[in-house]
Coordinates of C-alpha atoms and ligand atoms in Angstrom, one line a residue:
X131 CA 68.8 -87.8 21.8
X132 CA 70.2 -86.2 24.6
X133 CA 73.9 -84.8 23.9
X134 CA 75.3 -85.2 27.8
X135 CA 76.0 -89.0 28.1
X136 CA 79.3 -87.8 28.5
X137 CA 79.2 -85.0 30.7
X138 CA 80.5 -86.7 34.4
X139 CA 80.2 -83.2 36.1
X140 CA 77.7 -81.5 37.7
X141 CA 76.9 -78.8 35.2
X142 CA 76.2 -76.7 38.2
X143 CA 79.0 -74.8 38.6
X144 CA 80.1 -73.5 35.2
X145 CA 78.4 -69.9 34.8
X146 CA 78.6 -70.1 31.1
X147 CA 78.8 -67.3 29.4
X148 CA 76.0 -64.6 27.2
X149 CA 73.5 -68.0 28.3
X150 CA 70.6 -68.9 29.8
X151 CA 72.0 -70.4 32.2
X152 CA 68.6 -72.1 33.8
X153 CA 67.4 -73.5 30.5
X154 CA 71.0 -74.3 28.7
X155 CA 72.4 -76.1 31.1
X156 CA 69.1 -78.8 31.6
X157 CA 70.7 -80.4 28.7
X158 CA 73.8 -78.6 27.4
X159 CA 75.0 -78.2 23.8
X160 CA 78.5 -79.9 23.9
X161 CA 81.4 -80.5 21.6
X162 CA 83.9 -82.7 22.4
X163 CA 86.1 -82.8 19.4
X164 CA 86.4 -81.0 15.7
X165 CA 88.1 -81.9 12.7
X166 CA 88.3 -79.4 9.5
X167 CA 85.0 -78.2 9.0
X168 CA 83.5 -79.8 11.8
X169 CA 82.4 -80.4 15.1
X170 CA 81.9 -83.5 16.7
X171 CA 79.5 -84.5 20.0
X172 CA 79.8 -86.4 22.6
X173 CA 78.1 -89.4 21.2
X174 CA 79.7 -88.6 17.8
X175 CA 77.5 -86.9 15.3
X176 CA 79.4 -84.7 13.7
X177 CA 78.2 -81.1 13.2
X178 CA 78.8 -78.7 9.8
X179 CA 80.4 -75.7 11.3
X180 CA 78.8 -72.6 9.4
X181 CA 80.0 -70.2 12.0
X182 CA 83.8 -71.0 12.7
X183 CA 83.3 -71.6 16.1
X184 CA 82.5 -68.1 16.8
X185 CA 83.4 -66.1 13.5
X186 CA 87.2 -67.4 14.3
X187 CA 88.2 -70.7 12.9
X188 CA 88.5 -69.3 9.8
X189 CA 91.3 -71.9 8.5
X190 CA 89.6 -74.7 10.0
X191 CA 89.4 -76.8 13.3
X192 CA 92.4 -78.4 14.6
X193 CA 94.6 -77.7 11.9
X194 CA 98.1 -79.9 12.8
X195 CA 100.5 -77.1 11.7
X196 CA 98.9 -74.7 14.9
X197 CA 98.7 -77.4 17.4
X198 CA 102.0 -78.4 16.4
X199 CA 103.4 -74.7 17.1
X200 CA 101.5 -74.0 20.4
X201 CA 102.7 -77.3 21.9
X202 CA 106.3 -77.1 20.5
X203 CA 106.0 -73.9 22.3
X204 CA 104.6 -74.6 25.2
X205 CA 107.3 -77.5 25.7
X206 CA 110.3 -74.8 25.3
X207 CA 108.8 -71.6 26.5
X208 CA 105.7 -71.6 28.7
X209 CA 105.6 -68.1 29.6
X210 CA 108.1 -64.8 29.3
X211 CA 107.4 -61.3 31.4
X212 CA 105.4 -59.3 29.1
X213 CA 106.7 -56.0 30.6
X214 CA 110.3 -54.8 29.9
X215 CA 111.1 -58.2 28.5
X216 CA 109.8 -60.3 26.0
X217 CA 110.8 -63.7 23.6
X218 CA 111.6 -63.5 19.7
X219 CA 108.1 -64.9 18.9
X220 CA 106.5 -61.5 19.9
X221 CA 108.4 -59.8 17.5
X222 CA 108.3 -61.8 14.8
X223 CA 104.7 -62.1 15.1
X224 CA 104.1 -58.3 15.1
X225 CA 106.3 -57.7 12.2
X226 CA 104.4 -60.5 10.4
X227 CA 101.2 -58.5 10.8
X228 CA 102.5 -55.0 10.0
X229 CA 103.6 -56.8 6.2
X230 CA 99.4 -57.6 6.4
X231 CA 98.2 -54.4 7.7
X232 CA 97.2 -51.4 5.1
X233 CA 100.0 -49.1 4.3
X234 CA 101.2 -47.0 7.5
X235 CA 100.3 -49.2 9.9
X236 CA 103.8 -50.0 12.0
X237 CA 103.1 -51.2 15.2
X238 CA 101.1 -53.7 17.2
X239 CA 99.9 -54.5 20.8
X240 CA 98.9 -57.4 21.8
X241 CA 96.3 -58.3 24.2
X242 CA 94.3 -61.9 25.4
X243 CA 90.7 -61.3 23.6
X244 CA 89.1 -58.8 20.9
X245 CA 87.4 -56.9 24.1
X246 CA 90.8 -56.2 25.2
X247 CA 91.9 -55.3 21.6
X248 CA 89.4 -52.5 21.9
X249 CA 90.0 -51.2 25.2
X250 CA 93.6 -50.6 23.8
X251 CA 92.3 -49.2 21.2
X252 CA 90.2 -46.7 23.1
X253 CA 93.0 -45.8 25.5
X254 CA 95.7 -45.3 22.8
X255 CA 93.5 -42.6 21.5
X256 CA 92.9 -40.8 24.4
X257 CA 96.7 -41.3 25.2
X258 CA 97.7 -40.3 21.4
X259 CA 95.6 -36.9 21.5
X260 CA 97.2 -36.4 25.6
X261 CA 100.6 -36.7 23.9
X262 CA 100.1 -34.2 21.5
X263 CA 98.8 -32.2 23.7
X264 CA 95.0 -32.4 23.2
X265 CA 94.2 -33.8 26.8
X266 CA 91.0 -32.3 26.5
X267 CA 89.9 -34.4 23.5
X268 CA 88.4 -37.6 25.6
X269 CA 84.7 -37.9 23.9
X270 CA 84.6 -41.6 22.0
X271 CA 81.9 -41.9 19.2
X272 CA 80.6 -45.4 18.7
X273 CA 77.6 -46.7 16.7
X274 CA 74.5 -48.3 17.8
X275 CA 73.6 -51.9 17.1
X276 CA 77.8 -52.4 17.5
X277 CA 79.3 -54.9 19.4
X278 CA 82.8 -53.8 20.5
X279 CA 83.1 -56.2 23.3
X280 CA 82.3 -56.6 27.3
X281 CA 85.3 -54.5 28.2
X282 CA 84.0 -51.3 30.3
X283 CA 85.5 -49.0 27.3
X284 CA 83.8 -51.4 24.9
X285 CA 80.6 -51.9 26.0
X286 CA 80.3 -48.5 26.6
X287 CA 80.9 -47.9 22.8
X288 CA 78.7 -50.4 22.1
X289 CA 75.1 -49.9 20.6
X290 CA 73.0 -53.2 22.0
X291 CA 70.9 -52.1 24.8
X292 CA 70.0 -55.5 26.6
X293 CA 74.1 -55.6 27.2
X294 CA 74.5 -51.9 28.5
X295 CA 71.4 -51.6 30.6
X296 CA 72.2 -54.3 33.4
X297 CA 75.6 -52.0 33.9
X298 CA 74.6 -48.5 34.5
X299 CA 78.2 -47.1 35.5
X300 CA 79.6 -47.1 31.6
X301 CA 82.4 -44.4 30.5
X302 CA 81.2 -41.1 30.0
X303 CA 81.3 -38.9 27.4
X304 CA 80.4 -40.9 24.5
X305 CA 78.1 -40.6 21.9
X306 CA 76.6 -43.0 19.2
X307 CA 76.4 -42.9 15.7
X308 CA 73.2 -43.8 14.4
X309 CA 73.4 -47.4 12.7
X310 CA 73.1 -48.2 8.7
X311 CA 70.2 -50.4 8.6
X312 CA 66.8 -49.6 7.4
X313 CA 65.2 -53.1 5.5
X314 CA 62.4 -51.1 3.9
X315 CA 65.5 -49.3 1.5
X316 CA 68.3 -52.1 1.5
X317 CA 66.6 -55.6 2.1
X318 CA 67.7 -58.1 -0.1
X319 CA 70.6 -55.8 -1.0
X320 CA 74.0 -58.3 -1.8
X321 CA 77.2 -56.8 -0.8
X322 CA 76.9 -53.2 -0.1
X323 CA 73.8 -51.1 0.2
X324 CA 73.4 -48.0 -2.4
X325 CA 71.5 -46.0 -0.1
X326 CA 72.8 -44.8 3.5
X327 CA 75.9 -42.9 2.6
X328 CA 74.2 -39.7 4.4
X329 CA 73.9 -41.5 7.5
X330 CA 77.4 -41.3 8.3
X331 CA 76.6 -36.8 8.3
X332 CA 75.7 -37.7 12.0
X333 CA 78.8 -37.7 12.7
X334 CA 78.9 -33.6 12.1
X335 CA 76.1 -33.3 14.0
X336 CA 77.4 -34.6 17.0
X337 CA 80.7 -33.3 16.2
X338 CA 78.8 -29.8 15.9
X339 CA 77.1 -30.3 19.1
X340 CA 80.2 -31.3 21.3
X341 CA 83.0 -29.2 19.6
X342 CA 85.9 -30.9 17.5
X343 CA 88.5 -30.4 20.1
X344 CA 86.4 -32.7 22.7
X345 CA 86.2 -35.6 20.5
X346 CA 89.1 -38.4 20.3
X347 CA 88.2 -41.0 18.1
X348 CA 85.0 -42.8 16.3
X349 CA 85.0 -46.3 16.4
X350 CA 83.1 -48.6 14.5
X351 CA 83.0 -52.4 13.2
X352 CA 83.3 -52.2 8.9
X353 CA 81.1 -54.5 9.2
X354 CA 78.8 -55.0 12.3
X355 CA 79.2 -58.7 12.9
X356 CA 77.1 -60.1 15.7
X357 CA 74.0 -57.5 15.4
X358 CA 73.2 -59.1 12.0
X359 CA 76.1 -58.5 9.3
X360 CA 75.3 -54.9 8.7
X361 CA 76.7 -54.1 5.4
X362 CA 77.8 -50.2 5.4
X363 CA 76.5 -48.6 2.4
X364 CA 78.5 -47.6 -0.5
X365 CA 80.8 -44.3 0.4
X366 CA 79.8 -44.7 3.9
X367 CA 82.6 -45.4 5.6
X368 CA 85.0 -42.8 3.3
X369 CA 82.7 -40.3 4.6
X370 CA 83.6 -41.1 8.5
X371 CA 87.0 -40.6 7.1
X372 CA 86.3 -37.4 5.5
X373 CA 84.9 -35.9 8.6
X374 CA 87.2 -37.4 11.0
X375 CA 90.2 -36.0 8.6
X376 CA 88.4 -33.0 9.1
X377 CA 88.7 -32.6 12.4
X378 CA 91.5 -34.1 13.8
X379 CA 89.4 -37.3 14.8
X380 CA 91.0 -40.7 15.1
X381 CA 89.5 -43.5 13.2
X382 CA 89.3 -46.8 14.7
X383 CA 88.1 -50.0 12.8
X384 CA 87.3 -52.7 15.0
X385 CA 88.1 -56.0 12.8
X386 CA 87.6 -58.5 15.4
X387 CA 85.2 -60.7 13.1
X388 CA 86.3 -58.6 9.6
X389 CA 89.9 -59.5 9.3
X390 CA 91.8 -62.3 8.2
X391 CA 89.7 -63.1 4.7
X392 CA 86.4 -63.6 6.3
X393 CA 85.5 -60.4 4.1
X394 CA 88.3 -59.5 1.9
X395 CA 92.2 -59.8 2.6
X396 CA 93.8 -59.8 5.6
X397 CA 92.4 -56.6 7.0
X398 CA 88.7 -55.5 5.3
X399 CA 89.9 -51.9 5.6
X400 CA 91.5 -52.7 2.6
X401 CA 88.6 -54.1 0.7
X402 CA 86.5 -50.7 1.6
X403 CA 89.2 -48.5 0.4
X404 CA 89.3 -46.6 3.5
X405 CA 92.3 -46.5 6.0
X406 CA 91.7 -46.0 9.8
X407 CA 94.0 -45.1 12.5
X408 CA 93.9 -47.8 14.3
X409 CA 92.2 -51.3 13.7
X410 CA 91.4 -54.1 16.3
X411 CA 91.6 -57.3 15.6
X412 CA 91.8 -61.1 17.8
X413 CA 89.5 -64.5 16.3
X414 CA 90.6 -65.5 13.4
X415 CA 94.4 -64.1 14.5
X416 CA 95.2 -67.7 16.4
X417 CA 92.8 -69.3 14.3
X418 CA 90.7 -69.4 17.6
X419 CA 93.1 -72.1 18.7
X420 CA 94.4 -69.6 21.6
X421 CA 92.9 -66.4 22.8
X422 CA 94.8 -63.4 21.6
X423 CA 94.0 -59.7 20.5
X424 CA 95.7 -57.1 18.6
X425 CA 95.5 -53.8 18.2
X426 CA 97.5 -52.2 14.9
X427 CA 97.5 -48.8 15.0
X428 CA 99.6 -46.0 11.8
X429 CA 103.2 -45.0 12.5
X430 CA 101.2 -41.7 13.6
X431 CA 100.1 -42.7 16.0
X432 CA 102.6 -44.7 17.5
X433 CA 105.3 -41.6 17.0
X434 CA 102.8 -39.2 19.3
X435 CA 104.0 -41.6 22.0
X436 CA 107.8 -42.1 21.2
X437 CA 108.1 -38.0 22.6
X438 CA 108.9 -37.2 26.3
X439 CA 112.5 -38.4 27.4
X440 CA 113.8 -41.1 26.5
X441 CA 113.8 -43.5 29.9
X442 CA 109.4 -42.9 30.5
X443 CA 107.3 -45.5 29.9
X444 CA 105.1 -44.2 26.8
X445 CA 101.7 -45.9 27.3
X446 CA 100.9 -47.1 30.7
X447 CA 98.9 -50.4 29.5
X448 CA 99.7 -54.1 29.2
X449 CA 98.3 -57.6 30.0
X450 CA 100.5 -60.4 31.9
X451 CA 99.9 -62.5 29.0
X452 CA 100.3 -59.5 26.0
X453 CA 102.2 -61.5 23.3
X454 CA 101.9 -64.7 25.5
X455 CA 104.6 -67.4 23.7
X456 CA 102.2 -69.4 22.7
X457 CA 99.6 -67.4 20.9
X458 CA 102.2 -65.9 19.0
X459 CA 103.2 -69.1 17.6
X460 CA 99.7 -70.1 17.1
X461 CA 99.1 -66.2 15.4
X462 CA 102.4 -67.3 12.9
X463 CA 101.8 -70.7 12.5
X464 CA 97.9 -69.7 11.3
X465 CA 98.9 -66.6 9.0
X466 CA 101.4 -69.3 7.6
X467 CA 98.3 -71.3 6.7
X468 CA 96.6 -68.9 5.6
X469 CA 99.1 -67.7 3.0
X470 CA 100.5 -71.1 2.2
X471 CA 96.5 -72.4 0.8
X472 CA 96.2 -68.3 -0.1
X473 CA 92.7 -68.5 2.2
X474 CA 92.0 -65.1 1.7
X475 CA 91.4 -65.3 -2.2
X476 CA 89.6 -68.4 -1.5
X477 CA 87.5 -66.8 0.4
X478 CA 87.2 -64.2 -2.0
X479 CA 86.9 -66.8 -5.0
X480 CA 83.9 -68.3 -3.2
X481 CA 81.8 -64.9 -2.9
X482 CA 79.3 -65.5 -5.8
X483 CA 78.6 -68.8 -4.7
X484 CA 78.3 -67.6 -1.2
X485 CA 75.7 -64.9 -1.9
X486 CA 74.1 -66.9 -4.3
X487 CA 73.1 -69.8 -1.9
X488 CA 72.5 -66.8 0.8
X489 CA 70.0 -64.8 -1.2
X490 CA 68.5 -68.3 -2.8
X491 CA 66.2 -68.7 0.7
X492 CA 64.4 -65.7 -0.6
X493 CA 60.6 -66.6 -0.7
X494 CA 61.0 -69.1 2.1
X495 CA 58.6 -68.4 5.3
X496 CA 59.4 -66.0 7.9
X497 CA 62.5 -64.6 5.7
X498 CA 62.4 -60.9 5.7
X499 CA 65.9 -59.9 4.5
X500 CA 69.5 -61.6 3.6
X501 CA 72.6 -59.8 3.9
X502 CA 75.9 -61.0 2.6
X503 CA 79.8 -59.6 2.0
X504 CA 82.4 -61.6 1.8
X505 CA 81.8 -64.9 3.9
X506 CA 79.4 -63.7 6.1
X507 CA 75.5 -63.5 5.4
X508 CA 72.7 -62.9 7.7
X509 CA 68.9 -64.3 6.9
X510 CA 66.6 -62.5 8.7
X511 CA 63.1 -63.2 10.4
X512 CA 60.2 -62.3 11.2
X513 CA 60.0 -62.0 15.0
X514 CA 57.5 -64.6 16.6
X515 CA 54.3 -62.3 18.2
X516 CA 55.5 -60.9 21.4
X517 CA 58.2 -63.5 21.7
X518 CA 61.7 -61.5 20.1
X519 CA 64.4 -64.0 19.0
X520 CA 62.5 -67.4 19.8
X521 CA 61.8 -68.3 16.0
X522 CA 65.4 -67.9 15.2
X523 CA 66.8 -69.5 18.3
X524 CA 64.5 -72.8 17.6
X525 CA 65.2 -72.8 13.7
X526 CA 69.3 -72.7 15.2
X527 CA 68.4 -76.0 17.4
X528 CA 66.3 -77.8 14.7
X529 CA 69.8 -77.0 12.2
X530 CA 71.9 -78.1 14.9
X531 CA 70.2 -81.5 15.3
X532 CA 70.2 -81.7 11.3
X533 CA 74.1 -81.3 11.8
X534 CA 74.4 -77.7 10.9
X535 CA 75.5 -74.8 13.5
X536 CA 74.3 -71.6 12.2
X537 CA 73.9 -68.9 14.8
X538 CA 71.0 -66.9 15.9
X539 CA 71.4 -63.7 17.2
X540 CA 67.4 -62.2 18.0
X541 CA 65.6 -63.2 15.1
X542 CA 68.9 -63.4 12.4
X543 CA 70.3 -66.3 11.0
X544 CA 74.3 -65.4 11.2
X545 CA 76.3 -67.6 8.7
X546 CA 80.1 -67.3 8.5
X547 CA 82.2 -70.6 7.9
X548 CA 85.6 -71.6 7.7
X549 CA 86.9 -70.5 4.5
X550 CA 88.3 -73.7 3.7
X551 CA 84.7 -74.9 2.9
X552 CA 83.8 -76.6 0.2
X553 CA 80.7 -75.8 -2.8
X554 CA 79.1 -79.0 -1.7
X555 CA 79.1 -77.8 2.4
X556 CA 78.0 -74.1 1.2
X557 CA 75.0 -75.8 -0.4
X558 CA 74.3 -78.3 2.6
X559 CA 74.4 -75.3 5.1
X560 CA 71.4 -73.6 3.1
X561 CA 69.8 -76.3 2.0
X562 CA 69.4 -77.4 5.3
X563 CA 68.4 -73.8 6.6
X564 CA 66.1 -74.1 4.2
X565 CA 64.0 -77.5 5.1
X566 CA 64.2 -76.3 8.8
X567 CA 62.9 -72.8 7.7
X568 CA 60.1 -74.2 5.2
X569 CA 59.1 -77.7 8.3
X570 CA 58.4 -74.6 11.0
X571 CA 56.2 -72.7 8.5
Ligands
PMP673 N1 84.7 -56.6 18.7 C1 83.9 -57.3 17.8 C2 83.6 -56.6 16.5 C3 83.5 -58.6 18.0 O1 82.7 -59.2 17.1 C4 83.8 -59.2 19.3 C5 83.4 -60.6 19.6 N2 82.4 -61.1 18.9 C6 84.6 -58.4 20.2 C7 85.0 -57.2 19.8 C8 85.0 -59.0 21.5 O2 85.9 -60.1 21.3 P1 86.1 -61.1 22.5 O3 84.9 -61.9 22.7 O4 87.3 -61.9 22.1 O5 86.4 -60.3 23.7

């Protein structure tokens, strides 16, 4: 059945976004409505949502408390001057995250979207080692197969080649880590990898190669999300800390996807047992009901910046809509959900189950690895002959017209639901995964 009967516009002139624009829009994929756990289409079916809209819905869709706050806001306060001036909801909001954030963490800057989060992040470090004197420190380490956003100073951070190669002009000066996956030593693995830990000695190498006093920060997602839910291995990630203690590096966590219980507590840093300087974070912060990033960074950081007199500006960045009224009230009226159902221990509750259904399509055809923390899990498969990410991107459409969204992302299954789902919705998710994967054996 086709899913436009609904769609009165030529689809023409909407450049939709990371698409195939040609093919997707002979017949888009449209949503028209979403309750709790799911999505709805135009001619009604209603759709399981095992990926939170895009890793961000985490309380579930439409919740009444958030449209409640954004349009009580939007009634008394459309807008405020982000510069110079501001409205109580800002504050609050911010103060409300620093009581979330890992111990140190004091202040927060908002921004519109998670690639925004992280070009704040980037710039605050080369402005934090600038203030301190260290103007000469402007190399930024990222990781390959990371996705950091489509910012300039993200992508260039990045690690997925099909999204830096059409833009040749990235930043200079940066240098990747090399990634943490290798199947033939970790598939199957559930929750953290034992083996890997030495892969995070690159970082010596390139910080031998460069010189300490070039480098400014390493950046890297706990978790890589979109590339496939790359778990880092056990005493990985304390080891980036290790080195970047070492050497006066900045450690930046990108949490975009990680935070806000979709793997452990508000921020994942926590869960790892590793602190970072700074840590990005947007999605699951409004709930996904309004676009909105922040970027927390350690009262270290922060106080490198409160130097110089009194009456300069300290960090020459900001967005028109930074701390927009309304996205704060959304990012406080979700954070109150979140606490009031205590979301983040029921995402932690449902682990076991979760990695139990995830690692239960083992055997099935095509499946060549499953990869699971928190509520996130990644089935991968094996690549159709010559034709990279087609298997996965049919077996997404064949779920989708069973009433499951699960994502594909090249030939990975990505899973990562609401956490207020239900036993009975974790099992039809698989289950269905699992008929689609066995019918296009
Ligand atoms: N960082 C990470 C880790 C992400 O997963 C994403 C989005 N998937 C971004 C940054 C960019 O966020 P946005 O799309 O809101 O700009």
């Amino acid at each position: 059945m086709p899913s436009t009967p609904t769609l009165s516009a030529n689809p023409e002139a909407y450049w939709m976004p990371f698409t195939a624009n040609r093919r997707a829009k002979r017949d888009p994929v449209l949503f028209s409505a979403a309750e709790g756990m799911h999505y709805i289409r135009p001619d009604g079916r209603r759709v399981l949502d095992g990926i939170a809209g895009l890793w961000c819905v985490n309380a579930g869709h439409r919740r009444p408390e958030i449209v409640e706050a954004i349009s009580r806001t939007a009634y008394e306060l459309d807008y405020a001057p982000s510069f110079q001036m501001s409205h109580p909801l800002a504050f609050e909001l911010a103060d409300a995250l620093r009581q979330e954030a890992p111990e140190g963490f004091s202040n927060v800057f908002f921004s519109n979207s998670g690639s925004e989060a992280v070009d704040t992040a980037l710039k605050i470090a080369l402005g934090y080692h600038r203030a301190r004197g260290q103007g000469q420190r402007v190399r930024l380490i990222g990781r390959e197969r990371s996705y950091h956003g489509v910012g300039f100073g993200g992508l260039s951070v990045s690690g997925i080649a099909g999204h830096r190669k059409p833009f040749g002009n990235l930043l200079p000066y940066v240098d990747h880590l090399p990634h943490t996956y290798d199947r033939e030593q970790m598939a199957y693995t559930r929750g953290q990898p034992d083996w890997g830990v030495h892969l995070a000695d690159a970082l010596e190498r390139i910080v031998a190669l460069h010189d300490a006093s070039t480098i400014a920060a390493v950046i890297v997602e706990p978790v890589a999300g979109s590339t496939g839910v790359i778990v880092p291995p056990k005493g990985y990630l304390q080891r980036l800390r290790q080195i970047c203690d070492a050497h006066g590096i900045l450690l930046i966590f990108d949490e975009v996807i990680c935070a806000f219980g979709r793997v452990d507590g508000a921020f994942a840093s926590s869960y790892f047992g590793v602190t970072p300087d700074i840590i990005t974070s947007a999605k699951g912060l409004t709930n996904g009901a309004i676009p909105m990033g922040a970027t927390l960074v350690q009262q270290h950081v922060y106080d490198a910046f409160m130097q110089g007199p009194d009456s300069a500006i300290e960090f020459s960045h900001g967005y028109t809509y930074s701390g927009h009224p309304v996205a704060c009230a959304a990012g406080l009226a979700t954070l109150d959900i979140c606490k009031r159902e205590g979301l983040f221990q029921r995402s932690r509750e449902l682990w076991a189950y979760w990695e139990d259904a995830a690692h239960s399509l083992k055997g099935l055809p095509n499946v060549v690895d499953i990869r699971n923390i928190g509520l996130l899990a990644a089935i991968e498969l094996a690549p159709l002959e010559g034709k990279p990410g087609q298997r996965a991107y049919a077996v997404h459409n064949a779920c989708l017209e069973r009433g499951c969204l699960i994502r594909s992302a090249g030939d990975t299954m990505l899973l990562s639901p609401p956490l207020i789902i239900e036993r009975a919705q974790i099992d039809e998710l698989f289950s269905v995964l699992a008929d689609v994967l066995r019918a296009s054996a």
